[in-house]
Coordinates of C-alpha atoms and ligand atoms in Angstrom, one line a residue:
Chain A
M1 CA 149.7 71.7 -111.3
A2 CA 146.2 73.2 -111.8
V3 CA 147.3 73.8 -115.9
I4 CA 144.1 74.2 -117.8
R5 CA 144.0 72.1 -120.9
D6 CA 141.2 71.5 -123.2
T7 CA 139.5 68.1 -122.2
M8 CA 141.1 65.1 -120.9
A9 CA 142.3 62.5 -123.2
E10 CA 139.5 60.5 -124.8
F11 CA 138.5 57.0 -122.9
D12 CA 135.5 54.5 -123.3
L13 CA 132.7 54.5 -120.6
F14 CA 130.4 52.0 -119.2
Q15 CA 127.6 52.7 -116.3
P16 CA 127.2 49.1 -114.8
A17 CA 124.0 49.1 -112.8
S18 CA 125.0 46.3 -110.5
I19 CA 128.5 45.1 -109.0
D20 CA 128.4 41.8 -110.8
D21 CA 127.9 44.0 -114.5
A22 CA 131.0 46.5 -113.2
L23 CA 133.2 43.2 -112.1
A24 CA 132.8 41.5 -115.5
L25 CA 133.9 44.8 -117.1
K26 CA 136.9 44.8 -114.7
R27 CA 137.6 41.3 -115.7
R28 CA 137.6 42.0 -119.8
Y29 CA 139.4 45.1 -119.4
G30 CA 141.9 44.4 -116.6
K31 CA 144.5 46.7 -116.2
T32 CA 143.3 49.4 -119.0
S33 CA 140.0 49.8 -116.8
W34 CA 139.6 52.6 -114.0
A35 CA 136.8 52.4 -111.3
L36 CA 135.2 55.6 -111.3
A37 CA 133.6 56.6 -108.3
G38 CA 133.1 60.6 -107.0
G39 CA 136.2 61.0 -109.4
L40 CA 137.9 63.8 -107.2
D41 CA 141.3 61.8 -107.4
S42 CA 140.6 60.4 -110.7
L43 CA 139.7 63.3 -112.7
D44 CA 142.8 65.0 -112.0
W45 CA 144.9 62.6 -113.5
F46 CA 142.9 62.1 -116.3
K47 CA 142.8 65.8 -116.9
D48 CA 146.7 66.0 -116.3
R49 CA 146.9 62.9 -118.7
I50 CA 149.5 61.3 -116.7
K51 CA 147.3 58.3 -115.9
R52 CA 145.3 57.6 -119.3
P53 CA 143.1 54.3 -119.0
E54 CA 141.1 53.3 -121.7
V55 CA 137.9 52.4 -120.1
V56 CA 136.4 53.9 -117.2
I57 CA 134.1 52.6 -115.1
D58 CA 131.6 54.4 -113.4
L59 CA 130.1 53.1 -110.2
S60 CA 127.6 55.8 -109.6
A61 CA 124.8 53.9 -111.1
V62 CA 125.6 50.6 -108.7
E63 CA 122.4 51.5 -106.4
S64 CA 123.7 48.4 -104.3
M65 CA 127.1 50.2 -103.1
R66 CA 125.1 53.2 -101.7
G67 CA 123.8 54.5 -98.3
I68 CA 124.2 53.1 -94.8
R69 CA 122.3 50.3 -93.1
E70 CA 122.5 49.2 -89.6
T71 CA 123.8 45.3 -89.2
D72 CA 122.9 42.2 -87.5
D73 CA 126.0 42.2 -85.1
A74 CA 124.6 44.9 -82.4
D75 CA 125.4 48.7 -82.9
G76 CA 127.3 47.7 -86.2
V77 CA 127.0 49.5 -89.6
E78 CA 127.5 48.6 -92.9
I79 CA 128.6 51.8 -95.4
G80 CA 128.1 51.3 -98.7
A81 CA 131.7 52.2 -101.2
M82 CA 129.6 54.9 -103.0
T83 CA 128.2 56.9 -99.9
T84 CA 129.3 60.1 -100.1
L85 CA 131.3 61.6 -97.2
T86 CA 128.5 64.1 -96.7
E87 CA 126.5 61.3 -95.9
V88 CA 128.5 59.9 -93.7
A89 CA 129.4 62.7 -91.4
E90 CA 125.2 63.9 -91.2
H91 CA 124.1 60.0 -90.5
A92 CA 122.6 59.9 -87.2
G93 CA 123.7 56.4 -86.5
I94 CA 127.4 57.1 -87.5
L95 CA 127.0 60.3 -85.0
S96 CA 125.9 58.5 -82.1
R97 CA 128.2 55.9 -82.2
F98 CA 131.0 56.6 -84.1
G99 CA 131.0 60.2 -84.0
L100 CA 135.0 59.7 -84.5
L101 CA 134.1 58.3 -88.4
A102 CA 131.7 61.1 -88.8
D103 CA 134.0 63.8 -87.2
A104 CA 137.0 62.6 -89.8
A105 CA 134.5 62.9 -92.6
S106 CA 133.5 65.9 -91.7
K107 CA 136.9 67.5 -92.1
V108 CA 137.9 66.4 -95.4
A109 CA 138.8 69.0 -98.4
T110 CA 135.0 71.3 -98.4
P111 CA 131.2 70.9 -98.7
Q112 CA 131.5 70.3 -102.5
I113 CA 134.2 67.6 -102.4
R114 CA 132.0 66.0 -99.2
N115 CA 128.8 66.1 -101.0
Q116 CA 130.4 64.2 -104.8
G117 CA 133.1 62.3 -102.8
T118 CA 132.5 58.6 -101.4
I119 CA 133.9 57.0 -98.5
G120 CA 135.4 54.2 -101.1
G121 CA 137.1 56.5 -102.6
N122 CA 138.8 58.7 -99.9
V123 CA 140.5 55.0 -98.5
T124 CA 141.5 54.1 -101.8
Q125 CA 143.0 57.5 -103.5
D126 CA 146.3 57.8 -104.4
T127 CA 149.2 59.4 -102.6
R128 CA 149.3 63.5 -103.3
C129 CA 153.2 63.7 -103.8
W130 CA 153.5 66.0 -106.3
Y131 CA 156.4 64.9 -108.6
Y132 CA 154.8 61.5 -108.9
R133 CA 150.9 63.7 -109.7
G134 CA 153.2 65.9 -111.5
G135 CA 153.9 63.0 -113.8
W136 CA 157.6 62.7 -112.8
P137 CA 158.9 59.4 -113.9
C138 CA 159.7 58.2 -110.0
Y139 CA 159.3 54.9 -108.0
R140 CA 155.8 54.9 -107.5
A141 CA 155.4 55.4 -110.9
G142 CA 157.4 52.7 -112.2
G143 CA 160.9 54.3 -112.6
N144 CA 164.2 54.0 -110.2
I145 CA 164.4 57.0 -108.2
C146 CA 162.4 59.1 -105.8
Y147 CA 162.2 62.7 -106.4
A148 CA 161.0 63.5 -102.8
D149 CA 163.9 62.2 -101.1
T150 CA 166.9 64.3 -102.9
P151 CA 168.9 66.9 -101.4
T152 CA 166.7 69.3 -102.9
A153 CA 163.7 68.0 -102.9
I154 CA 160.8 69.5 -101.4
N155 CA 159.4 67.3 -99.1
R156 CA 157.5 69.0 -96.1
E157 CA 154.3 66.6 -96.8
H158 CA 156.1 63.6 -96.9
A159 CA 156.7 60.1 -94.4
L160 CA 158.7 60.1 -91.3
F161 CA 157.7 56.0 -91.0
E162 CA 158.2 52.8 -93.4
S163 CA 159.3 54.8 -96.3
N164 CA 160.9 52.1 -98.4
R165 CA 162.3 54.1 -101.4
C166 CA 159.5 56.0 -102.0
V167 CA 158.6 58.7 -99.4
A168 CA 154.9 59.2 -99.8
V169 CA 152.3 59.6 -97.3
N170 CA 148.6 58.1 -97.4
P171 CA 146.4 61.7 -97.2
S172 CA 143.0 60.1 -96.1
D173 CA 141.4 61.8 -93.3
T174 CA 138.9 58.8 -93.1
A175 CA 141.0 55.9 -93.4
P176 CA 142.8 56.4 -89.9
A177 CA 139.2 56.6 -87.9
L178 CA 138.4 53.4 -89.7
V179 CA 141.6 51.6 -88.8
A180 CA 140.7 52.9 -85.1
L181 CA 137.3 51.6 -85.4
D182 CA 138.7 48.2 -86.1
A183 CA 136.2 48.6 -89.2
K184 CA 136.3 45.9 -91.8
F185 CA 136.3 46.4 -95.8
V186 CA 134.5 44.0 -98.0
I187 CA 136.0 43.2 -101.4
M188 CA 134.7 41.6 -104.4
G189 CA 136.5 39.8 -107.3
G190 CA 136.8 37.3 -109.5
G191 CA 137.1 34.5 -106.2
G192 CA 134.1 35.9 -104.5
E193 CA 134.0 38.5 -101.5
K194 CA 136.8 38.9 -99.4
V195 CA 136.8 40.8 -96.1
V196 CA 140.0 42.2 -94.4
D197 CA 140.8 44.0 -91.4
A198 CA 141.1 47.9 -92.5
E199 CA 144.5 48.1 -90.8
D200 CA 145.4 45.6 -93.5
Y201 CA 143.5 47.0 -96.6
F202 CA 146.8 49.7 -96.7
I203 CA 150.1 48.6 -98.0
T204 CA 153.7 49.9 -98.0
P205 CA 156.2 50.3 -100.4
A206 CA 157.9 47.5 -99.7
K207 CA 154.9 45.1 -100.6
D208 CA 153.9 47.1 -104.1
I209 CA 155.4 50.2 -104.4
T210 CA 153.1 51.3 -107.2
R211 CA 149.9 50.7 -105.1
M212 CA 148.6 52.3 -101.4
T213 CA 146.0 49.2 -101.1
I214 CA 145.4 45.6 -101.5
L215 CA 143.2 46.1 -104.4
E216 CA 144.2 44.0 -107.0
P217 CA 143.2 45.3 -110.8
G218 CA 140.1 43.5 -111.3
E219 CA 138.6 44.0 -107.5
L220 CA 136.3 46.6 -106.5
L221 CA 135.7 48.1 -102.5
T222 CA 131.7 47.2 -102.1
S223 CA 131.7 48.2 -98.5
I224 CA 132.9 49.0 -95.0
R225 CA 131.9 47.5 -92.2
I226 CA 132.1 49.0 -88.8
P227 CA 131.4 45.9 -85.9
G228 CA 129.9 47.9 -82.4
T229 CA 133.1 46.7 -80.5
W230 CA 134.0 50.5 -80.2
A231 CA 130.5 52.0 -80.2
G232 CA 130.4 55.2 -78.1
A233 CA 133.8 54.8 -77.1
R234 CA 135.5 58.0 -76.0
F235 CA 137.1 59.1 -79.5
Y236 CA 139.5 61.9 -80.6
F237 CA 140.4 62.9 -84.2
E238 CA 142.1 66.0 -84.8
K239 CA 143.4 67.3 -88.5
V240 CA 146.4 69.8 -88.3
R241 CA 146.2 71.5 -92.1
D242 CA 148.1 74.5 -93.4
R243 CA 144.0 76.0 -94.6
Q244 CA 141.0 75.2 -92.3
A245 CA 138.8 74.0 -95.5
W246 CA 140.8 71.8 -98.7
D247 CA 143.8 71.2 -97.0
F248 CA 144.8 67.6 -96.9
P249 CA 145.9 66.6 -93.3
L250 CA 149.9 67.5 -92.4
V251 CA 149.5 65.3 -89.6
N252 CA 146.1 64.0 -88.0
I253 CA 145.0 61.5 -85.3
A254 CA 142.3 58.9 -84.3
S255 CA 141.7 57.4 -81.3
A256 CA 139.3 55.3 -79.9
M257 CA 139.5 54.5 -76.0
K258 CA 137.9 52.5 -73.5
V259 CA 137.8 54.1 -70.2
S260 CA 137.0 52.7 -66.6
G261 CA 137.8 55.1 -63.7
N262 CA 140.2 57.1 -64.7
T263 CA 141.9 54.3 -66.3
I264 CA 142.7 53.3 -69.7
E265 CA 141.0 49.8 -70.5
D266 CA 141.6 49.4 -74.2
I267 CA 142.8 51.9 -76.6
R268 CA 143.3 52.2 -81.0
L269 CA 145.4 54.9 -81.7
V270 CA 146.1 56.0 -85.4
V271 CA 148.4 58.4 -87.4
N272 CA 147.8 59.5 -91.0
A273 CA 150.1 61.4 -93.4
V274 CA 153.4 60.6 -92.0
G275 CA 153.3 57.0 -93.5
P276 CA 152.9 55.1 -96.7
R277 CA 149.4 53.9 -95.2
P278 CA 147.4 54.4 -91.7
L279 CA 150.6 54.0 -88.9
R280 CA 148.5 52.2 -85.7
L281 CA 150.9 52.8 -82.7
T282 CA 150.3 49.1 -81.7
D283 CA 153.0 49.4 -79.2
V284 CA 151.8 52.5 -77.4
E285 CA 148.9 51.2 -77.5
R286 CA 150.1 47.7 -75.3
Q287 CA 151.7 50.7 -73.2
L288 CA 149.1 52.7 -72.6
K289 CA 146.6 49.8 -71.6
G290 CA 146.1 49.9 -67.5
Q291 CA 147.7 53.5 -67.1
S292 CA 145.4 56.2 -65.8
V293 CA 144.2 59.3 -68.4
T294 CA 147.0 62.0 -67.0
E295 CA 148.9 64.4 -68.6
E296 CA 152.3 62.8 -68.0
V297 CA 151.1 59.4 -69.6
G298 CA 150.2 61.3 -72.7
Q299 CA 153.4 63.0 -72.7
A300 CA 155.0 59.8 -72.0
A301 CA 153.0 58.3 -75.4
G302 CA 153.5 61.2 -77.1
E303 CA 157.7 60.2 -76.7
L304 CA 157.4 56.5 -77.5
A305 CA 155.0 57.2 -80.5
L306 CA 157.8 58.8 -82.4
L307 CA 160.8 56.0 -81.9
G308 CA 162.0 55.1 -85.3
A309 CA 161.0 58.5 -87.1
R310 CA 163.0 59.4 -89.8
P311 CA 162.7 62.9 -91.2
L312 CA 163.6 64.1 -94.5
Q313 CA 165.3 67.7 -95.2
H314 CA 161.9 69.8 -94.7
N315 CA 159.4 67.3 -92.3
A316 CA 161.1 67.3 -89.3
Y317 CA 158.1 69.6 -88.0
K318 CA 155.7 66.8 -88.1
I319 CA 157.6 65.3 -85.1
P320 CA 156.5 67.7 -82.6
L321 CA 153.4 67.8 -84.3
M322 CA 152.8 64.0 -83.8
R323 CA 154.1 64.2 -80.5
N324 CA 151.8 66.6 -79.6
L325 CA 148.6 65.2 -80.8
V326 CA 149.3 61.8 -79.6
K327 CA 149.3 63.6 -76.2
R328 CA 146.1 65.7 -76.8
A329 CA 144.0 62.3 -78.1
I330 CA 144.7 60.6 -74.9
R331 CA 144.5 63.8 -72.3
G332 CA 141.7 65.3 -74.2
T333 CA 141.9 69.2 -74.5
G334 CA 138.9 69.8 -73.0
A335 CA 139.5 70.9 -69.4
R336 CA 143.0 71.9 -70.2
A337 CA 142.8 73.9 -73.4
Chain B
M1 CA 108.7 106.0 -114.7
A2 CA 110.5 107.2 -117.8
D3 CA 113.8 106.3 -116.4
Q4 CA 112.7 102.4 -115.9
L5 CA 111.0 102.1 -119.2
E6 CA 115.0 103.3 -120.7
M7 CA 116.4 100.7 -118.4
L8 CA 114.3 97.9 -119.5
E9 CA 115.1 98.2 -122.9
E10 CA 119.2 99.1 -121.6
T11 CA 118.3 95.1 -120.6
D12 CA 116.3 94.0 -123.1
K13 CA 119.3 95.1 -125.6
S14 CA 122.1 93.7 -123.6
L15 CA 120.2 90.5 -123.1
S16 CA 119.5 89.9 -127.2
R17 CA 123.5 90.5 -127.8
R18 CA 124.2 87.9 -125.0
K19 CA 121.8 85.7 -126.6
F20 CA 123.3 86.2 -129.7
I21 CA 126.5 86.1 -128.4
K22 CA 125.3 82.7 -126.8
G23 CA 123.7 81.3 -130.1
V24 CA 127.6 81.6 -131.8
I25 CA 129.4 80.1 -129.1
A26 CA 126.9 76.7 -129.2
G27 CA 127.2 76.7 -133.3
G28 CA 130.7 76.4 -133.1
A29 CA 130.8 74.2 -129.7
A30 CA 128.8 71.8 -132.3
T31 CA 131.6 71.9 -134.9
Y32 CA 134.0 71.6 -132.5
S33 CA 132.5 68.5 -131.1
A34 CA 131.9 66.7 -134.2
G35 CA 135.8 66.7 -134.6
Y36 CA 136.0 64.5 -131.3
L37 CA 133.1 61.9 -133.0
F38 CA 134.8 60.6 -135.5
R39 CA 138.3 60.8 -133.6
T40 CA 138.0 57.5 -132.2
G41 CA 142.2 56.5 -131.2
T42 CA 142.7 54.0 -129.3
V43 CA 139.3 53.6 -127.8
R44 CA 137.7 50.1 -128.7
A45 CA 134.4 50.0 -130.0
Q46 CA 131.7 48.4 -127.8
S47 CA 128.5 47.3 -128.7
G48 CA 125.7 46.0 -126.1
A49 CA 128.1 45.5 -123.3
A50 CA 126.3 46.2 -120.2
G51 CA 126.2 49.7 -119.0
S52 CA 127.4 51.3 -122.5
V53 CA 127.3 54.5 -122.5
E54 CA 125.4 56.8 -125.5
R55 CA 126.6 59.9 -126.5
L56 CA 123.4 61.9 -127.2
I57 CA 121.8 62.2 -123.5
T58 CA 119.0 63.8 -121.9
L59 CA 119.8 66.3 -119.2
N60 CA 117.3 68.2 -116.8
V61 CA 118.9 71.4 -116.3
N62 CA 117.3 74.6 -114.2
G63 CA 114.1 72.4 -115.1
Q64 CA 113.9 71.7 -118.3
E65 CA 114.7 68.9 -120.1
R66 CA 117.6 69.3 -122.5
R67 CA 118.9 67.1 -125.1
V68 CA 122.5 67.2 -125.6
D69 CA 125.9 65.3 -127.5
V70 CA 128.1 64.7 -124.3
M71 CA 131.6 63.2 -125.4
K72 CA 132.4 60.4 -122.7
Q73 CA 135.1 62.4 -121.0
E74 CA 133.7 65.3 -120.8
T75 CA 133.1 67.4 -117.5
L76 CA 129.8 69.8 -116.4
A77 CA 130.8 72.8 -116.4
T78 CA 132.2 72.0 -120.2
T79 CA 128.9 70.8 -121.1
L80 CA 127.1 73.8 -119.6
R81 CA 129.1 76.2 -120.4
Y82 CA 130.1 75.4 -123.9
K83 CA 127.6 72.9 -125.5
L84 CA 123.9 74.6 -123.7
G85 CA 125.5 78.4 -123.2
L86 CA 125.1 78.7 -120.1
T87 CA 128.2 80.9 -119.3
G88 CA 127.3 81.7 -115.6
T89 CA 128.9 78.8 -114.1
K90 CA 132.7 79.7 -113.7
M91 CA 135.5 77.7 -114.5
G92 CA 138.6 78.6 -112.7
C93 CA 141.4 76.0 -111.3
D94 CA 139.4 72.9 -113.7
R95 CA 140.6 71.1 -110.5
A96 CA 138.4 71.1 -107.6
E97 CA 140.0 73.9 -105.8
C98 CA 138.5 77.3 -106.2
G99 CA 134.5 76.9 -106.4
S100 CA 133.7 78.9 -109.0
C101 CA 132.1 76.3 -111.1
T102 CA 129.8 75.3 -108.1
V103 CA 126.3 74.1 -109.4
L104 CA 123.8 72.0 -107.7
L105 CA 122.7 68.6 -108.2
D106 CA 119.5 67.4 -106.9
G107 CA 119.7 70.9 -104.2
T108 CA 123.4 70.6 -103.1
T109 CA 127.0 71.7 -103.9
H110 CA 129.0 69.9 -106.7
Y111 CA 132.4 71.5 -108.5
S112 CA 131.1 71.1 -111.9
C113 CA 134.5 71.3 -113.3
S114 CA 134.8 67.9 -111.1
V115 CA 131.8 65.7 -112.5
L116 CA 131.7 63.8 -115.3
T117 CA 128.4 64.6 -117.5
H118 CA 127.1 61.6 -118.1
S119 CA 127.1 60.8 -114.3
V120 CA 124.6 63.6 -113.7
R121 CA 121.7 62.0 -116.2
G122 CA 118.5 61.3 -114.0
R123 CA 120.1 64.8 -111.4
A124 CA 118.3 67.9 -111.7
V125 CA 121.4 70.4 -112.4
T126 CA 120.5 74.0 -111.3
T127 CA 122.9 76.9 -112.5
I128 CA 123.1 80.4 -111.3
E129 CA 120.7 81.1 -114.7
G130 CA 117.7 78.7 -112.8
L131 CA 117.7 80.7 -110.0
A132 CA 115.6 83.7 -110.7
D133 CA 111.7 83.5 -111.9
A134 CA 110.7 83.6 -115.1
D135 CA 109.3 86.8 -115.0
G136 CA 112.8 87.9 -113.7
T137 CA 112.1 88.1 -110.0
L138 CA 115.8 87.2 -108.4
H139 CA 116.2 84.6 -106.1
P140 CA 116.0 86.2 -102.4
V141 CA 119.9 85.4 -102.1
Q142 CA 120.7 87.1 -105.1
Q143 CA 118.3 90.1 -104.2
A144 CA 120.9 89.8 -101.0
V145 CA 123.7 90.0 -103.3
V146 CA 123.0 92.5 -104.8
D147 CA 121.5 94.8 -102.5
G148 CA 124.6 94.1 -100.2
A149 CA 127.0 94.7 -103.3
G150 CA 128.4 91.5 -102.0
F151 CA 131.6 91.4 -104.9
Q152 CA 133.9 93.2 -106.4
C153 CA 134.7 91.7 -109.8
A154 CA 132.2 89.3 -109.4
F155 CA 134.1 86.0 -111.0
C156 CA 133.5 84.2 -107.9
A157 CA 129.7 85.1 -107.6
P158 CA 127.4 82.5 -109.7
G159 CA 129.4 79.7 -107.3
F160 CA 129.1 81.7 -103.9
I161 CA 125.7 82.4 -104.7
M162 CA 125.1 78.6 -105.5
S163 CA 126.3 77.7 -102.0
M164 CA 124.3 80.2 -100.2
V165 CA 121.5 78.8 -102.1
A166 CA 121.9 75.7 -100.6
M167 CA 123.2 76.8 -97.5
V168 CA 119.1 78.8 -96.8
D169 CA 117.7 75.5 -98.3
A170 CA 119.0 73.6 -95.6
N171 CA 119.3 76.3 -92.8
Q172 CA 117.3 79.6 -92.8
S173 CA 118.7 80.8 -89.4
P174 CA 122.4 80.1 -90.1
T175 CA 125.0 81.7 -87.3
R176 CA 128.1 83.2 -89.0
A177 CA 130.3 80.5 -88.5
E178 CA 127.5 77.8 -89.9
A179 CA 127.6 80.3 -92.9
A180 CA 130.8 80.2 -93.0
Q181 CA 131.5 76.9 -93.1
A182 CA 128.6 76.7 -95.6
L183 CA 131.3 78.7 -98.3
S184 CA 134.2 77.6 -97.1
G185 CA 134.8 75.4 -100.6
N186 CA 134.3 78.9 -102.3
L187 CA 137.9 81.0 -103.2
C188 CA 137.5 84.6 -103.8
R189 CA 140.2 86.7 -105.0
C190 CA 139.2 89.8 -104.4
C191 CA 138.9 89.0 -100.8
D192 CA 136.3 90.3 -99.1
Y193 CA 134.7 87.6 -97.6
N194 CA 133.5 89.6 -94.6
K195 CA 131.2 91.0 -96.9
I196 CA 130.2 88.2 -98.6
L197 CA 129.3 86.8 -95.8
D198 CA 126.9 89.8 -94.6
C199 CA 125.4 89.0 -97.9
A200 CA 124.7 85.3 -96.7
M201 CA 123.6 86.3 -93.3
S202 CA 120.9 89.3 -95.2
A203 CA 119.9 86.0 -97.4
A204 CA 119.0 83.8 -94.9
D205 CA 117.3 87.4 -93.3
Y206 CA 115.3 87.6 -97.0
T207 CA 114.5 83.9 -97.3
R208 CA 113.0 83.8 -94.0
G209 CA 111.1 87.0 -94.7
V210 CA 112.9 89.4 -92.4
Ligands
FAD401 C1 140.9 69.5 -104.0 C2 141.0 68.3 -103.6 C3 141.0 68.4 -101.8 C4 141.0 67.1 -100.9 N1 141.4 67.6 -99.4 C5 140.9 66.1 -98.7 C6 141.5 66.4 -97.0 O1 141.4 67.1 -97.0 N2 141.1 64.6 -96.8 C7 141.2 63.7 -97.8 O2 141.0 62.9 -97.0 N3 140.8 63.7 -98.6 C8 140.9 64.7 -99.4 N4 140.3 64.9 -100.6 C9 140.3 63.4 -101.5 C10 138.6 63.1 -101.9 O3 138.2 63.8 -100.4 C11 137.9 62.2 -102.3 O4 138.0 61.8 -101.4 C12 139.4 61.4 -103.0 O5 139.6 62.1 -104.3 C13 138.6 60.1 -103.8 O6 137.7 60.1 -103.7 P1 136.3 59.8 -104.9 O7 135.0 59.3 -104.6 O8 136.2 61.2 -105.2 O9 136.7 59.0 -105.9 P2 137.7 58.7 -107.3 O10 138.5 59.8 -107.7 O11 136.4 58.3 -107.9 O12 138.9 57.4 -106.9 C14 139.6 57.3 -105.9 C15 140.6 56.0 -106.1 O13 139.8 55.3 -105.7 C16 139.4 54.0 -106.7 N5 138.5 53.6 -106.6 C17 137.2 54.6 -106.0 N6 136.1 53.8 -105.2 C18 136.6 52.4 -105.7 C19 135.9 51.3 -105.3 N7 134.8 51.5 -104.4 N8 136.2 50.0 -105.5 C20 138.0 50.2 -106.4 N9 138.3 51.2 -106.5 C21 137.8 52.5 -106.1 C22 139.4 54.9 -108.1 O14 139.8 53.6 -109.3 C23 140.6 55.5 -108.1 O15 142.0 54.9 -108.2 C24 140.9 65.9 -101.3 C25 140.4 66.0 -103.0 C26 141.0 67.1 -103.7 C27 140.4 67.2 -105.6
SF4_402 S1 157.8 59.7 -102.6 FE1 157.3 57.9 -104.0 S2 155.6 59.5 -105.1 FE2 157.1 60.9 -104.5 S3 159.0 60.6 -105.9 FE3 159.2 59.8 -104.3 S4 158.8 57.4 -105.5 FE4 157.9 58.9 -106.5
FES403 S1 136.5 75.1 -111.4 FE1 135.6 73.9 -110.6 S2 136.4 74.4 -108.7 FE2 137.7 75.3 -109.5
FES404 S1 134.8 89.5 -106.3 FE1 136.5 88.9 -107.6 S2 136.9 87.0 -107.1 FE2 135.3 87.1 -105.7

């Protein structure tokens, strides 16, 4: 992949200073334009000349999309989409109330990438399927074949769930944490502002095979609001990857649990890198309510979580991996590890 | 004393040779970039739209204001190396996957191969060339690396050193694990990470003055 070419193909560049100006540019240039945040996903596409927008709208000058503020909702926070992952990982309020997100953000890639990459870009980033990123004309690129799901395909990183022609996964580390925290994503577009549940921001190929999120070409994700609902809950984040730096998750898990005594009162459990969107384990959550936090319950939850998993040639290892992560999320690793 | 004088002369000569080469490169780049200037291709001409970008910009690099003609799609690593002659910043992968291009933007580490130059206007860029004092006194991190002979081929060294500088600015007493974390975005293909970590630890010592 890392073929060094002279420069990126030419594009026109705009650096609007406000959300309104950025939206006006998006409206004017529509599908030929590309919103640029930290650029860590975007520039790869441009360098490889696989995506060639005519107009790039760099959001780095939009001050109102940066920073973390407290919200009126008790204990809640609002994070501007252009806030860097480092800022998210180190923010005192996020560390104390939503440590799950700080943990997830701190496990993304490398310090340099976290200093540059944004939370908005991290949740909006495209899949890492290398056939697609290598420029193969697959379903997701508008073609009519999936190169990752053939008898000879290399698909160790691909999906277990919710595949539909395309077997690529959502690679984000922060996305499952935000779904677990019941975050709300604020989207601005021609029709003004709309707010969607984190869970509904991400889509499957059944809905649109060429996109990972509900964002329309004329829209921007402007901020992410985390309500106080899960502040200070019992959190668990774990990411399994080949190298402890740089690498995307093979599987990651984020959970938020309210426990009284040893009984699970409420829980949200989300796994990523096993399907085209962060997979919320709603059935498992339902079964877990009222159960106690034990090894056996964790084990049973792990079994239940994998119902319906459909492995490809090279990714069946993700089944025991995910089963164990679910178990660990429930019973913890502290005392028993 | 005589030895030292000789060494100084040596350094002087090699310096001027390097300056000469840099001059040639910069001259070459100017003609090269002129080729891009007039090749407008499919891009539409835009006048006066909010946020439209001029090519001639001023960058703050190593404490100096530098006027430079920058293509819209140009990365900071390209501008530093091929327009400003600051070839201390290395390019390995050009894909945010190796760390050799690491520079500081307002004091934090970034991969200059993966940042558009236009987006760093108004930010302070520091490269390996900006670390030593004007009189040639090395930055404590550089001194620690020299004393510890931290690198083999040293292609990765400028990137690692920039990460070490950011590390000691943030934390002058890192544990070895914290130092490893701070350097986790840099790869070395000669692979003596232990030695590099030793240097990072003594860089912190030097910075504290012990
Ligand atoms: C080598 C490498 C390793 C990585 N490892 C990991 C990892 O382990 N875990 C992980 O989670 N991520 C990883 N990443 C991804 C990285 O963390 C970035 O978060 C991600 O690339 C995108 O963030 P960005 O701010 O750079 O956005 P960009 O690359 O600029 O944007 C990404 C996409 O989102 C769109 N977009 C961005 N912001 C907005 C917005 N506000 N509104 C509308 N659209 C928007 C852009 O148009 C683009 O399509 C890695 C990236 C690299 C290059
Ligand atoms: S998994 Fe999806 S992105 Fe990858 S080749 Fe198949 S259709 Fe394309
Ligand atoms: S050249 Fe920038 S990270 Fe490798
Ligand atoms: S010393 Fe050779 S690459 Fe690091």
